[in-house]
Amino acid sequence: MTRRTLQPGIYYETEAIPHPSYRLVLLNVSEGAERRHVREALVALMEMLAGLGEGRLRSLEQQQAPASAESLAQYGGLDALIGYGRRLFDDAEHEPALTDAARPDFLSYLHEQGPFPALPWATRRRDAEADIALQLTGLNEAAVNCAAIEIWKLIRDQQLPLSVSESFEGYGRADKRGWLGFHDGVSNMGSGERLAALLASADPDWMRDGTYMAYLRIVVDLGVWEARSRAEQELIVGRDKLTGAALVAVARIEEKLVPVTGPAPDEEGTLAEGAEWRDPPQTTDVVLEASHIARANQTRASPAAPGSFRIFRQGYDFLEELCAEHVELGLNFVGFQRDLRVMQQVLHLPGWLGDANFGGLGDEAAIPLLTVVAGGFYAVPPNGERLPGAGLFGHI
Ligand code: HEM
């Protein structure tokens, strides 16, 4: 069996079910902080979070069973993952510089003018470009929210050279659907293929067998979406709304476009039949080619193949605001991949998502459905003994 090098919080293994509650806590290093102090501060945070997952709280150190069992029920299973952003490597932001380590080529800031050619910023923007990202995933909302506050308290109590710059929440749904009403995550690669999509190379060497995280907090314009008929929605996504099956053809009946799916595999259907049902066939139909799933996965090749650009998606929906006049909701798009070039290609290349905001009905490729509230790329080094990526801050 191969050693698990990926940090906890990436649920790629066979049968793994992502924890349903999500919180991203973004941290910046205080001005003038020395490297070794930053490293010690991060070790303290990661140890505190690991303790929480085992039901140990700093403020309740003396507690014995059964009280400690209550803490375990509250925090048990909490997963904390640490990533390092472009800003950590930015000498203009840090005097003295925080690291001498090589920055991965595609660990970049998102563009000010617009993060991607067909995916604009939202009017109300927030900042997700930080030195450090801590992804907290847990079994309930209380666990991730209280853990975030434990981070804030530890920084304050021990005067650690860090500050919380932003935080974003999200949740998973039991029915595995998202705001569009469709299943999300239907096609996320067979579990045997996922490591090939995830594991980073040794360039730079400190990232060997780690991975990269792309975080995009994307607002969905529900008004635009709901104005579409079910058939139109299915053509835009490329799947049947009820079953999640890939569309195999588009019938033209009395000038109307009608989505067509293949027969679903029955109870005894083999895995291969299941994959066929999930994966759309090769097509030359312009409408199918323009759909979201056809654009987001053009080649249908295995993640190991060059040019396949596969992303392991682990998204969490959010509801930010709800009143009579306004609703703001969407998806925390969390993608893990072996190289951030993959994300850039998928969201820049024409025919992929470089020239469509989500997907479209053939020539009507630019349905203005999505805007980005905040986003950032993070390097997620392999599991380390005390702190993944500790070597960034010099020798221990
Ligand atoms: C709010 C934004 C988004 C929503 C609501 C959304 C929704 C969906 C839905 C409903 C599916 C079909 C179900 C499935 O196959 O899992 C899907 C598939 C997919 N989406 Fe998105 N998506 C969003 C943004 C993005 C972005 C920004 C990317 C790429 C960077 C992306 C990449 C993919 C990929 C790779 C697939 C699987 C295609 C396949 O292999 O069949 N999505 N998405």
Coordinates of N, CA and C in Angstrom, one line a residue, residues 31-239:
E31 N 3.7 42.2 9.7 CA 4.9 42.9 9.1 C 6.1 42.7 10.0
G32 N 7.2 42.4 9.3 CA 8.5 42.3 10.1 C 8.7 41.0 10.8
A33 N 7.8 40.1 10.7 CA 7.9 38.8 11.4 C 9.1 38.0 10.9
E34 N 9.8 37.3 11.8 CA 10.9 36.5 11.4 C 10.4 35.1 11.0
R35 N 11.1 34.4 10.1 CA 10.7 33.1 9.6 C 10.5 32.1 10.7
R36 N 11.4 32.0 11.6 CA 11.3 30.9 12.6 C 10.1 31.2 13.5
H37 N 9.7 32.5 13.7 CA 8.5 32.8 14.5 C 7.3 32.4 13.8
V38 N 7.3 32.6 12.4 CA 6.1 32.2 11.6 C 6.0 30.7 11.7
R39 N 7.1 30.0 11.5 CA 7.0 28.5 11.5 C 6.5 28.0 12.9
E40 N 7.0 28.6 14.0 CA 6.5 28.2 15.3 C 5.0 28.5 15.5
A41 N 4.6 29.6 15.0 CA 3.2 30.0 15.1 C 2.3 29.0 14.3
L42 N 2.8 28.6 13.1 CA 1.9 27.7 12.3 C 1.9 26.3 13.0
V43 N 3.1 25.9 13.5 CA 3.1 24.6 14.2 C 2.1 24.7 15.4
A44 N 2.1 25.7 16.1 CA 1.2 25.9 17.3 C -0.3 25.8 16.8
L45 N -0.6 26.4 15.7 CA -2.0 26.4 15.2 C -2.3 25.0 14.7
M46 N -1.4 24.3 14.0 CA -1.8 23.0 13.5 C -1.9 22.0 14.6
E47 N -1.0 22.1 15.7 CA -1.1 21.2 16.8 C -2.4 21.4 17.6
M48 N -2.8 22.7 17.7 CA -4.1 23.0 18.4 C -5.2 22.4 17.6
L49 N -5.2 22.5 16.3 CA -6.3 22.0 15.5 C -6.4 20.4 15.5
A50 N -5.2 19.8 15.5 CA -5.1 18.4 15.6 C -5.7 17.9 17.0
G51 N -5.4 18.7 18.0 CA -5.9 18.4 19.4 C -7.4 18.5 19.4
L52 N -7.9 19.5 18.7 CA -9.4 19.7 18.7 C -10.1 18.5 18.1
G53 N -9.5 18.0 17.0 CA -10.0 16.8 16.3 C -10.1 15.6 17.2
E54 N -9.2 15.6 18.3 CA -9.2 14.5 19.3 C -10.0 14.9 20.5
G55 N -10.7 16.1 20.5 CA -11.5 16.5 21.6 C -10.8 17.2 22.7
R56 N -9.6 17.7 22.4 CA -8.8 18.5 23.4 C -8.9 20.0 23.1
L57 N -9.3 20.7 24.1 CA -9.4 22.2 24.0 C -8.5 22.9 24.9
R58 N -7.9 23.9 24.5 CA -6.9 24.6 25.3 C -7.6 25.1 26.6
S59 N -8.8 25.7 26.4 CA -9.5 26.3 27.6 C -10.0 25.3 28.6
L60 N -10.1 24.0 28.2 CA -10.7 23.0 29.0 C -9.7 21.8 29.2
E61 N -8.4 22.3 29.4 CA -7.3 21.3 29.5 C -7.5 20.2 30.6
Q62 N -8.1 20.6 31.7 CA -8.3 19.7 32.9 C -9.4 18.7 32.7
Q63 N -10.2 18.9 31.7 CA -11.5 18.1 31.7 C -11.2 16.6 31.5
Q64 N -12.0 15.9 32.3 CA -11.9 14.4 32.2 C -13.2 13.9 31.6
A65 N -13.1 12.6 31.3 CA -14.4 11.9 30.8 C -15.4 12.1 31.9
P66 N -16.7 12.3 31.6 CA -17.3 12.2 30.3 C -17.3 13.6 29.5
A67 N -16.8 14.7 30.3 CA -16.9 16.0 29.6 C -16.0 16.0 28.3
S68 N -14.9 15.3 28.3 CA -14.0 15.2 27.2 C -14.7 14.5 26.0
A69 N -15.6 13.6 26.4 CA -16.4 12.9 25.3 C -17.3 13.9 24.6
E70 N -17.8 14.9 25.4 CA -18.6 15.9 24.7 C -17.8 16.8 23.7
S71 N -16.6 17.1 24.1 CA -15.7 17.8 23.2 C -15.4 17.0 22.0
L72 N -15.2 15.7 22.2 CA -15.0 14.9 21.0 C -16.2 14.8 20.1
A73 N -17.4 14.8 20.7 CA -18.6 14.8 19.8 C -18.7 16.1 19.1
Q74 N -18.2 17.2 19.7 CA -18.3 18.5 19.0 C -17.3 18.6 17.9
Y75 N -16.0 18.2 18.1 CA -14.9 18.5 17.2 C -14.4 17.2 16.5
G76 N -14.8 16.0 16.9 CA -14.3 14.8 16.4 C -14.3 14.7 14.8
G77 N -13.2 14.3 14.3 CA -13.2 14.1 12.8 C -12.7 15.4 12.1
L78 N -12.5 16.5 12.8 CA -12.1 17.8 12.2 C -10.9 17.6 11.4
D79 N -10.9 18.0 10.1 CA -9.7 17.9 9.3 C -9.2 19.3 9.0
A80 N -7.9 19.5 9.2 CA -7.3 20.8 8.9 C -6.2 20.7 7.8
L81 N -6.3 21.5 6.8 CA -5.3 21.4 5.7 C -4.7 22.8 5.5
I82 N -3.4 22.8 5.3 CA -2.7 24.1 5.2 C -2.1 24.3 3.8
G83 N -2.3 25.5 3.2 CA -1.8 25.8 1.9 C -1.1 27.2 2.0
Y84 N -0.2 27.4 1.0 CA 0.6 28.6 1.0 C 0.3 29.3 -0.3
G85 N 0.0 30.6 -0.2 CA -0.4 31.4 -1.4 C 0.7 32.2 -2.0
R86 N 0.4 32.8 -3.2 CA 1.4 33.6 -3.9 C 2.0 34.7 -3.0
R87 N 1.1 35.2 -2.2 CA 1.5 36.4 -1.3 C 2.7 36.0 -0.4
L88 N 2.8 34.8 0.0 CA 3.9 34.4 0.9 C 5.2 34.6 0.2
F89 N 5.2 34.4 -1.1 CA 6.5 34.5 -1.9 C 6.7 35.9 -2.4
D90 N 5.9 36.8 -2.0 CA 5.9 38.2 -2.6 C 6.8 39.1 -1.7
D91 N 8.0 39.4 -2.2 CA 8.9 40.2 -1.3 C 8.5 41.6 -1.2
A92 N 7.6 42.1 -2.1 CA 7.1 43.4 -1.9 C 6.1 43.5 -0.7
E93 N 5.6 42.4 -0.3 CA 4.7 42.3 0.9 C 5.4 42.0 2.2
H94 N 6.6 41.5 2.0 CA 7.3 41.0 3.2 C 8.7 41.4 3.3
E95 N 9.0 42.2 4.3 CA 10.4 42.6 4.6 C 10.7 42.3 6.1
P96 N 11.5 41.3 6.4 CA 12.3 40.5 5.5 C 11.5 39.5 4.7
A97 N 12.0 39.0 3.6 CA 11.3 37.9 2.8 C 11.0 36.7 3.7
L98 N 9.9 36.1 3.5 CA 9.5 35.0 4.3 C 10.1 33.6 3.9
T99 N 10.6 33.5 2.7 CA 11.1 32.2 2.3 C 12.1 32.4 1.1
D100 N 13.1 31.5 1.1 CA 14.0 31.4 -0.1 C 13.6 30.3 -1.0
A101 N 12.6 29.6 -0.7 CA 12.2 28.4 -1.5 C 11.6 28.8 -2.8
A102 N 11.8 28.0 -3.8 CA 11.3 28.3 -5.2 C 9.8 28.3 -5.2
R103 N 9.2 29.3 -5.9 CA 7.8 29.4 -6.0 C 7.3 28.6 -7.2
P104 N 6.3 27.7 -7.0 CA 5.8 26.9 -8.2 C 5.4 27.9 -9.3
D105 N 5.7 27.5 -10.6 CA 5.5 28.3 -11.7 C 4.1 29.0 -11.8
F106 N 3.1 28.2 -11.6 CA 1.7 28.7 -11.8 C 1.0 29.1 -10.5
L107 N 1.8 29.3 -9.4 CA 1.2 29.8 -8.2 C 1.2 31.4 -8.4
S108 N 0.1 31.9 -8.9 CA 0.1 33.3 -9.3 C -1.1 34.0 -8.6
Y109 N -1.1 35.3 -8.6 CA -2.3 36.0 -8.2 C -3.4 35.9 -9.4
L110 N -4.6 36.1 -9.0 CA -5.6 36.2 -10.0 C -5.6 37.6 -10.6
H111 N -6.0 37.7 -11.9 CA -5.9 39.1 -12.5 C -6.8 40.1 -11.9
E112 N -6.4 41.3 -11.8 CA -7.2 42.4 -11.2 C -8.4 42.7 -12.2
Q113 N -8.1 42.6 -13.5 CA -9.2 43.0 -14.5 C -10.3 42.0 -14.5
G114 N -9.9 40.7 -14.2 CA -10.9 39.7 -14.2 C -10.2 38.4 -14.1
P115 N -10.6 37.5 -13.2 CA -9.8 36.3 -12.9 C -9.6 35.4 -14.1
F116 N -10.6 35.3 -15.0 CA -10.5 34.4 -16.2 C -11.3 35.1 -17.3
P117 N -10.9 34.8 -18.6 CA -11.5 35.6 -19.7 C -13.1 35.6 -19.7
A118 N -13.7 34.5 -19.4 CA -15.2 34.5 -19.5 C -15.8 34.4 -18.1
L119 N -15.0 34.6 -17.0 CA -15.5 34.5 -15.7 C -15.1 35.8 -14.9
P120 N -16.0 36.8 -14.9 CA -15.7 38.1 -14.4 C -15.7 38.2 -12.8
W121 N -15.2 39.2 -12.3 CA -15.3 39.5 -10.8 C -16.8 39.9 -10.6
A122 N -17.3 39.6 -9.4 CA -18.6 40.1 -9.0 C -18.4 41.6 -8.6
T123 N -19.5 42.3 -8.6 CA -19.4 43.7 -8.2 C -18.9 43.9 -6.8
R124 N -19.4 43.0 -5.9 CA -19.0 43.1 -4.5 C -17.9 42.1 -4.3
R125 N -16.6 42.5 -4.3 CA -15.5 41.6 -4.2 C -15.0 41.4 -2.8
R126 N -14.4 40.2 -2.5 CA -13.7 40.0 -1.3 C -12.4 39.4 -1.6
D127 N -11.5 39.5 -0.6 CA -10.1 39.1 -0.9 C -9.7 37.7 -0.4
A128 N -9.4 36.8 -1.3 CA -9.0 35.5 -0.9 C -7.5 35.2 -1.3
E129 N -6.7 36.2 -1.5 CA -5.3 36.1 -1.8 C -4.6 36.3 -0.5
A130 N -4.1 35.3 0.2 CA -3.5 35.5 1.5 C -2.2 34.7 1.5
D131 N -1.4 34.9 2.5 CA -0.1 34.2 2.7 C -0.5 32.7 2.9
I132 N -1.5 32.5 3.8 CA -1.7 31.1 4.2 C -3.2 30.8 4.2
A133 N -3.6 29.6 3.7 CA -5.0 29.2 3.8 C -5.1 28.0 4.7
L134 N -6.1 28.0 5.6 CA -6.4 26.8 6.4 C -7.8 26.4 6.0
Q135 N -7.8 25.2 5.5 CA -9.2 24.6 5.1 C -9.6 23.7 6.3
L136 N -10.7 24.1 6.9 CA -11.3 23.3 7.9 C -12.5 22.6 7.4
T137 N -12.6 21.2 7.6 CA -13.7 20.5 7.2 C -14.1 19.6 8.4
G138 N -15.4 19.6 8.6 CA -15.9 18.9 9.8 C -17.3 18.3 9.7
L139 N -17.7 17.6 10.7 CA -19.0 16.9 10.6 C -20.2 17.8 10.8
N140 N -20.0 19.0 11.3 CA -21.1 19.9 11.5 C -20.6 21.4 11.5
E141 N -21.5 22.3 11.3 CA -21.1 23.7 11.2 C -20.5 24.2 12.5
A142 N -21.0 23.7 13.6 CA -20.4 24.2 14.9 C -18.9 23.8 15.0
A143 N -18.5 22.7 14.5 CA -17.1 22.2 14.6 C -16.2 23.2 13.8
V144 N -16.6 23.5 12.6 CA -15.6 24.3 11.8 C -15.7 25.8 12.2
N145 N -16.9 26.2 12.6 CA -16.9 27.6 13.1 C -16.2 27.8 14.4
C146 N -16.4 26.9 15.3 CA -15.7 27.0 16.6 C -14.2 26.9 16.4
A147 N -13.8 26.0 15.5 CA -12.3 25.8 15.3 C -11.7 27.1 14.7
A148 N -12.5 27.8 13.8 CA -12.0 29.0 13.3 C -11.8 30.0 14.4
I149 N -12.7 30.1 15.3 CA -12.5 31.0 16.5 C -11.4 30.6 17.4
E150 N -11.2 29.3 17.5 CA -10.0 28.8 18.3 C -8.7 29.3 17.6
I151 N -8.7 29.4 16.3 CA -7.5 29.9 15.6 C -7.3 31.4 16.0
W152 N -8.4 32.1 15.9 CA -8.4 33.6 16.2 C -7.9 33.8 17.6
K153 N -8.4 33.0 18.5 CA -8.1 33.1 20.0 C -6.6 32.8 20.2
L154 N -6.1 31.7 19.6 CA -4.7 31.4 19.8 C -3.8 32.5 19.3
I155 N -4.1 33.0 18.2 CA -3.3 34.1 17.6 C -3.2 35.3 18.6
R156 N -4.4 35.6 19.2 CA -4.5 36.7 20.1 C -3.8 36.4 21.4
D157 N -4.1 35.3 22.0 CA -3.6 34.9 23.3 C -2.1 34.8 23.3
Q158 N -1.5 34.2 22.3 CA -0.1 34.0 22.2 C 0.7 35.0 21.4
Q159 N -0.1 36.0 21.0 CA 0.5 37.1 20.2 C 1.3 36.6 19.0
L160 N 0.7 35.6 18.3 CA 1.4 35.0 17.2 C 1.5 36.1 16.0
P161 N 2.6 36.0 15.2 CA 2.7 37.0 14.2 C 1.9 36.7 12.9
L162 N 0.6 36.6 13.2 CA -0.4 36.2 12.1 C -1.7 37.0 12.3
S163 N -2.4 37.3 11.3 CA -3.8 37.8 11.5 C -4.7 37.2 10.5
V164 N -6.0 37.1 10.9 CA -7.0 36.5 10.0 C -7.4 37.6 9.0
S165 N -7.2 37.3 7.7 CA -7.6 38.3 6.7 C -9.0 38.2 6.2
E166 N -9.5 36.9 6.1 CA -10.8 36.7 5.6 C -11.2 35.3 6.0
S167 N -12.5 35.0 5.9 CA -13.0 33.6 6.1 C -14.2 33.4 5.3
F168 N -14.4 32.2 4.8 CA -15.5 31.8 3.9 C -16.1 30.5 4.4
E169 N -17.4 30.4 4.4 CA -18.1 29.2 4.8 C -18.8 28.4 3.7
G170 N -19.1 27.2 3.9 CA -19.8 26.4 2.9 C -20.3 25.1 3.5
Y171 N -21.2 24.5 2.7 CA -21.8 23.2 3.2 C -22.0 22.3 2.1
G172 N -22.1 21.0 2.4 CA -22.4 20.0 1.4 C -23.9 19.6 1.5
R173 N -24.5 19.1 0.5 CA -25.9 18.7 0.6 C -26.0 17.2 0.6
A174 N -27.1 16.7 1.3 CA -27.3 15.3 1.4 C -27.7 14.7 0.1
D175 N -28.4 15.5 -0.7 CA -28.9 15.0 -2.0 C -27.8 15.1 -3.1
K176 N -26.7 15.7 -2.8 CA -25.5 15.8 -3.7 C -25.8 16.7 -4.9
R177 N -26.9 17.6 -4.7 CA -27.2 18.5 -5.8 C -26.7 19.9 -5.4
G178 N -26.6 20.8 -6.4 CA -26.2 22.2 -6.1 C -27.3 23.2 -6.4
W179 N -27.0 24.5 -6.5 CA -28.0 25.5 -6.7 C -28.7 25.4 -8.0
L180 N -28.1 24.8 -9.0 CA -28.7 24.7 -10.3 C -29.8 23.6 -10.3
G181 N -29.8 22.8 -9.2 CA -30.8 21.8 -9.1 C -30.3 20.4 -9.7
F182 N -29.1 20.4 -10.2 CA -28.5 19.2 -10.8 C -27.6 18.6 -9.8
H183 N -27.3 17.3 -10.0 CA -26.3 16.6 -9.2 C -25.0 17.3 -9.5
D184 N -24.1 17.4 -8.5 CA -22.8 17.9 -8.8 C -21.8 16.9 -8.3
G185 N -20.7 16.7 -9.0 CA -19.7 15.7 -8.6 C -20.1 14.3 -9.2
V186 N -21.0 14.2 -10.2 CA -21.3 12.9 -10.8 C -20.0 12.3 -11.4
S187 N -19.3 13.2 -12.2 CA -18.1 12.6 -12.8 C -16.9 13.3 -12.2
N188 N -16.3 12.6 -11.2 CA -15.2 13.2 -10.6 C -14.0 12.2 -10.6
M189 N -14.0 11.4 -11.7 CA -13.0 10.4 -11.9 C -13.2 9.2 -11.1
G190 N -12.8 8.0 -11.6 CA -12.8 6.8 -10.7 C -11.8 7.0 -9.6
S191 N -12.0 6.4 -8.4 CA -11.1 6.7 -7.3 C -9.7 6.2 -7.6
G192 N -9.6 5.2 -8.5 CA -8.2 4.7 -8.8 C -7.4 5.7 -9.7
E193 N -8.1 6.7 -10.3 CA -7.5 7.6 -11.2 C -7.1 8.9 -10.5
R194 N -7.6 9.1 -9.3 CA -7.6 10.4 -8.7 C -6.2 10.8 -8.3
L195 N -5.4 9.9 -7.8 CA -4.0 10.3 -7.3 C -3.2 10.8 -8.5
A196 N -3.5 10.3 -9.7 CA -2.7 10.7 -10.9 C -3.1 12.2 -11.2
A197 N -4.4 12.6 -10.9 CA -4.8 13.9 -11.1 C -4.3 14.9 -10.0
L198 N -4.0 14.3 -8.8 CA -3.7 15.1 -7.6 C -2.3 15.3 -7.3
L199 N -1.4 14.3 -7.5 CA -0.1 14.4 -6.9 C 0.9 15.3 -7.7
A200 N 1.4 16.3 -7.0 CA 2.3 17.2 -7.6 C 3.7 16.6 -7.9
S201 N 4.4 17.1 -8.9 CA 5.8 16.6 -9.2 C 6.7 17.3 -8.2
A202 N 8.0 17.0 -8.4 CA 9.1 17.5 -7.5 C 9.6 18.8 -8.0
D203 N 8.8 19.6 -8.7 CA 9.2 20.9 -9.2 C 8.3 22.0 -8.8
P204 N 8.6 22.7 -7.7 CA 9.9 22.6 -6.9 C 9.9 21.4 -5.9
D205 N 11.0 21.1 -5.4 CA 11.2 19.8 -4.7 C 10.3 19.8 -3.4
W206 N 10.1 20.9 -2.8 CA 9.3 20.9 -1.6 C 7.8 20.5 -1.8
M207 N 7.4 20.5 -3.1 CA 6.0 20.1 -3.4 C 5.8 18.7 -3.8
R208 N 6.9 17.9 -3.9 CA 6.8 16.5 -4.3 C 5.7 15.8 -3.5
D209 N 4.7 15.2 -4.2 CA 3.6 14.4 -3.7 C 2.7 15.2 -2.8
G210 N 2.7 16.5 -2.9 CA 1.7 17.4 -2.4 C 0.7 17.6 -3.5
T211 N -0.1 18.7 -3.4 CA -1.1 19.1 -4.4 C -1.3 20.6 -4.4
Y212 N -2.1 21.0 -5.3 CA -2.4 22.5 -5.4 C -4.0 22.7 -5.3
M213 N -4.3 23.7 -4.6 CA -5.7 24.0 -4.3 C -6.1 25.3 -5.1
A214 N -7.2 25.2 -5.9 CA -7.7 26.5 -6.4 C -9.0 26.7 -5.7
Y215 N -9.1 27.9 -5.2 CA -10.4 28.3 -4.5 C -11.0 29.4 -5.2
L216 N -12.3 29.2 -5.6 CA -13.1 30.3 -6.3 C -14.5 30.4 -5.6
R217 N -14.8 31.5 -5.0 CA -16.1 31.7 -4.5 C -17.0 32.3 -5.6
I218 N -17.8 31.4 -6.1 CA -18.6 31.8 -7.4 C -20.0 32.1 -7.0
V219 N -20.5 33.3 -7.4 CA -22.0 33.6 -7.2 C -22.7 33.1 -8.5
V220 N -23.8 32.4 -8.2 CA -24.7 31.9 -9.3 C -25.9 32.9 -9.4
D221 N -26.2 33.4 -10.6 CA -27.4 34.3 -10.8 C -28.6 33.4 -11.0
L222 N -29.3 33.2 -9.9 CA -30.4 32.2 -9.9 C -31.5 32.7 -10.9
G223 N -31.7 34.0 -11.0 CA -32.7 34.6 -11.9 C -32.4 34.2 -13.3
V224 N -31.2 34.3 -13.7 CA -30.8 33.9 -15.1 C -31.1 32.4 -15.3
W225 N -30.8 31.6 -14.3 CA -30.9 30.1 -14.4 C -32.4 29.7 -14.4
E226 N -33.1 30.3 -13.5 CA -34.5 29.8 -13.4 C -35.4 30.3 -14.6
A227 N -34.9 31.3 -15.4 CA -35.6 31.7 -16.5 C -35.5 30.7 -17.7
R228 N -34.7 29.7 -17.5 CA -34.5 28.7 -18.6 C -35.4 27.5 -18.3
S229 N -35.9 26.9 -19.4 CA -36.7 25.7 -19.2 C -35.9 24.5 -18.8
R230 N -36.5 23.5 -18.3 CA -35.7 22.3 -17.9 C -34.8 21.8 -19.1
A231 N -35.4 21.7 -20.3 CA -34.7 21.2 -21.4 C -33.5 22.1 -21.7
E232 N -33.7 23.4 -21.6 CA -32.5 24.3 -21.9 C -31.4 24.1 -20.8
Q233 N -31.9 24.0 -19.5 CA -30.9 23.8 -18.5 C -30.1 22.5 -18.7
E234 N -30.8 21.4 -19.1 CA -30.1 20.2 -19.4 C -29.1 20.3 -20.5
L235 N -29.5 21.0 -21.5 CA -28.5 21.2 -22.6 C -27.3 22.1 -22.2
I236 N -27.6 23.0 -21.3 CA -26.5 23.9 -20.9 C -25.5 23.1 -20.0
V237 N -26.0 22.3 -19.1 CA -25.2 21.4 -18.2 C -24.6 20.3 -19.0
G238 N -25.4 19.6 -19.8 CA -25.0 18.4 -20.6 C -25.5 17.1 -19.9
R239 N -26.4 17.3 -18.9 CA -26.8 16.1 -18.2 C -28.3 16.2 -18.0

